[in-house]
Amino acid sequence: MNREEIVNVLREADCLHSEAEVLAAIERMAVDITEYLKHKNPIVYVVLNGGIIAAGQLLPKLRFPLEVSYLHATRYGDKTQGGRLNWKAKPAEDLSGRAVLIVDDILDEGNTLAAIIDYCMSQGAESVHTAVVVNKRHDRKARPGMTADFVGLDVEDRFLFGCGMDYKGYWRNTLAIYAVKGL
């Protein structure tokens, strides 16, 4: 994509949630997460690349001691449709008996998130909790009834970008949530 095409994607996109709405949703998530995990000894895993923006906004609002690390599992790369799960970096810490919080940008179908949860549990985690800025409303979840434990916003089933979600590698850096025109 050339720069003009990239700029046009944002210019033509539908803004579903403003920056202020996204930040308010993250604040609500932080309050709920703090209440739930404040007496645990959690390790928080940021899912790269999408979870970076969400984690940068969320983590300073969590008012309890926690350990932060990252993992990198993807099905998209720079594509607009998911493929086979590719682990680029698995959790390196000992998860035995630990509460784990996974922070990501979106719960779409949930295949990546389900694989991450399963991996953490197989490594001895006491519990695995999930926090996503966006939950996409549809009936194609990887597991029946799958939801994240902490959700900022529910959105319609369109191709989204912003707040960590990208369009062909671009626009992760905007905090508002956009839907690509026509997708």
C-alpha positions as a printed NumPy array, in Angstrom:
array([[  0.   ,   0.   ,   0.   ],
       [  1.242,   3.469,  -0.725],
       [  0.849,   6.351,   1.719],
       [ -2.161,   7.85 ,  -0.064],
       [ -4.05 ,   4.527,   0.125],
       [ -3.241,   4.249,   3.835],
       [ -4.449,   7.8  ,   4.52 ],
       [ -7.632,   7.192,   2.511],
       [ -8.517,   4.126,   4.576],
       [ -8.83 ,   6.329,   7.661],
       [-10.454,   9.213,   5.821],
       [-13.182,   6.934,   4.436],
       [-13.642,   4.75 ,   7.529],
       [-16.643,   4.869,   9.848],
       [-15.716,   5.934,  13.386],
       [-17.557,   3.502,  15.663],
       [-16.113,   4.738,  18.984],
       [-14.267,   7.976,  19.653],
       [-10.996,   8.216,  21.545],
       [-12.907,   9.488,  24.591],
       [-15.263,   6.479,  24.473],
       [-12.352,   4.051,  24.196],
       [-10.48 ,   5.656,  27.109],
       [-13.635,   5.578,  29.253],
       [-14.097,   1.888,  28.431],
       [-10.491,   1.13 ,  29.399],
       [-11.002,   3.019,  32.676],
       [-14.061,   0.845,  33.448],
       [-12.056,  -2.275,  32.632],
       [ -9.27 ,  -1.144,  34.978],
       [-11.712,  -0.703,  37.858],
       [-13.168,  -4.189,  37.295],
       [ -9.761,  -5.848,  36.868],
       [ -8.409,  -4.149,  39.976],
       [-11.359,  -5.339,  42.037],
       [-10.998,  -8.894,  40.752],
       [ -7.201,  -9.337,  40.837],
       [ -6.012,  -6.97 ,  43.589],
       [ -5.438,  -9.787,  46.097],
       [ -3.693, -12.104,  43.646],
       [ -0.108, -12.159,  42.385],
       [ -0.868, -11.864,  38.677],
       [  1.382, -11.86 ,  35.697],
       [ -0.024,  -9.768,  32.86 ],
       [  0.801, -10.85 ,  29.328],
       [  0.461,  -8.293,  26.577],
       [ -0.318,  -9.945,  23.251],
       [  1.89 ,  -8.392,  20.58 ],
       [  1.335,  -6.45 ,  18.449],
       [ -2.321,  -5.646,  18.983],
       [ -2.285,  -5.512,  22.771],
       [  0.441,  -2.862,  23.025],
       [ -1.847,   0.171,  22.769],
       [ -4.466,  -1.293,  25.121],
       [ -1.839,  -2.299,  27.671],
       [ -0.215,   1.121,  27.539],
       [ -3.529,   2.686,  28.506],
       [ -4.682,  -0.03 ,  30.925],
       [ -1.651,  -1.037,  32.998],
       [ -1.033,   2.346,  34.708],
       [ -4.644,   2.273,  35.915],
       [ -4.317,  -1.112,  37.667],
       [ -3.822,  -0.311,  41.351],
       [ -2.102,  -3.434,  42.637],
       [  1.283,  -5.141,  42.28 ],
       [  1.68 ,  -7.172,  39.125],
       [  4.342,  -8.572,  36.844],
       [  4.261,  -7.658,  33.149],
       [  5.546,  -9.65 ,  30.218],
       [  4.599, -10.297,  26.62 ],
       [  3.815, -13.05 ,  24.2  ],
       [  3.417, -12.968,  20.467],
       [  0.955, -15.233,  18.747],
       [ -0.715, -14.251,  15.516],
       [ -2.999, -15.578,  12.815],
       [ -3.06 , -12.418,  10.726],
       [  0.378, -10.901,  10.135],
       [ -0.378,  -8.077,   7.694],
       [ -3.383,  -9.888,   6.181],
       [ -7.06 ,  -9.103,   6.662],
       [ -8.049, -12.748,   7.276],
       [ -6.647, -15.156,   9.855],
       [ -4.675, -18.252,   9.025],
       [ -2.755, -20.824,  11.056],
       [ -1.563, -19.788,  14.544],
       [  2.048, -18.702,  14.555],
       [  3.802, -18.477,  17.942],
       [  6.539, -15.855,  17.646],
       [  7.218, -15.686,  21.407],
       [  5.677, -17.996,  23.994],
       [  5.454, -16.988,  27.655],
       [  8.891, -17.455,  29.201],
       [  7.989, -17.123,  32.895],
       [  7.063, -19.982,  35.242],
       [  3.266, -19.923,  35.369],
       [  2.85 , -22.59 ,  38.055],
       [  0.171, -21.488,  40.49 ],
       [ -0.036, -17.964,  39.029],
       [ -3.052, -15.919,  38.085],
       [ -2.568, -14.785,  34.486],
       [ -4.196, -11.828,  32.762],
       [ -4.005, -11.733,  28.967],
       [ -4.412,  -8.224,  27.469],
       [ -5.264,  -7.943,  23.787],
       [ -6.973,  -5.578,  21.392],
       [ -9.908,  -7.678,  20.173],
       [-11.842, -10.86 ,  20.639],
       [-13.031, -11.706,  17.155],
       [-13.412, -15.441,  16.569],
       [-11.107, -16.127,  19.498],
       [ -8.858, -18.805,  18.008],
       [ -5.667, -17.004,  19.042],
       [ -6.97 , -16.158,  22.502],
       [ -8.206, -19.739,  23.034],
       [ -4.769, -21.113,  22.109],
       [ -3.069, -18.672,  24.502],
       [ -5.427, -19.623,  27.345],
       [ -4.876, -23.331,  26.712],
       [ -1.104, -22.859,  26.624],
       [ -1.036, -20.937,  29.91 ],
       [ -3.222, -23.533,  31.626],
       [ -1.   , -26.328,  30.298],
       [  1.956, -24.541,  31.907],
       [  0.313, -24.74 ,  35.337],
       [ -1.407, -21.366,  35.649],
       [ -3.88 , -21.288,  38.53 ],
       [ -6.258, -19.171,  36.472],
       [ -6.255, -17.3  ,  33.173],
       [ -8.29 , -14.143,  32.693],
       [ -8.683, -12.132,  29.513],
       [ -9.093,  -8.419,  28.862],
       [ -9.864,  -7.004,  25.425],
       [-10.739,  -3.507,  24.333],
       [-13.189,  -4.801,  21.715],
       [-15.458,  -7.805,  21.519],
       [-16.848,  -8.34 ,  18.029],
       [-20.51 ,  -9.412,  18.088],
       [-21.128, -12.506,  15.965],
       [-21.746, -16.24 ,  16.357],
       [-18.435, -17.525,  14.946],
       [-16.487, -17.775,  18.223],
       [-13.876, -20.521,  18.521],
       [-15.76 , -21.967,  21.479],
       [-19.511, -21.744,  22.044],
       [-20.314, -18.789,  24.296],
       [-16.722, -17.581,  24.352],
       [-16.275, -14.157,  25.916],
       [-13.433, -12.226,  27.486],
       [-13.54 , -11.704,  31.238],
       [-13.103,  -7.954,  30.845],
       [-14.448,  -6.185,  27.749],
       [-14.262,  -2.494,  26.951],
       [-16.676,  -2.252,  24.03 ],
       [-18.915,  -4.556,  22.008],
       [-18.855,  -3.735,  18.308],
       [-20.549,  -4.832,  15.135],
       [-19.071,  -7.497,  12.873],
       [-16.973,  -5.394,  10.493],
       [-13.282,  -5.091,   9.706],
       [-11.956,  -2.834,  12.464],
       [ -8.825,  -0.86 ,  13.144],
       [ -7.536,   1.44 ,  15.854],
       [ -6.466,   0.958,  19.485],
       [ -4.049,  -1.819,  18.523],
       [ -6.057,  -3.304,  15.676],
       [ -4.521,  -2.68 ,  12.29 ],
       [ -5.434,  -2.399,   8.664],
       [ -2.656,  -4.161,   6.719],
       [ -0.135,  -3.166,   9.385],
       [ -1.267,   0.458,   9.741],
       [ -3.396,   2.588,  12.067],
       [ -2.831,   0.629,  15.299],
       [ -1.795,   3.961,  16.822],
       [ -5.163,   5.719,  16.737],
       [ -7.205,   5.328,  19.919],
       [-10.59 ,   5.63 ,  18.242],
       [-12.154,   2.476,  16.79 ],
       [-12.889,   2.547,  13.058],
       [-14.544,   0.185,  10.588],
       [-13.164,  -0.02 ,   7.055],
       [-15.695,   1.259,   4.528],
       [-17.235,  -1.69 ,   2.716],
       [-15.698,  -4.384,   4.962]])
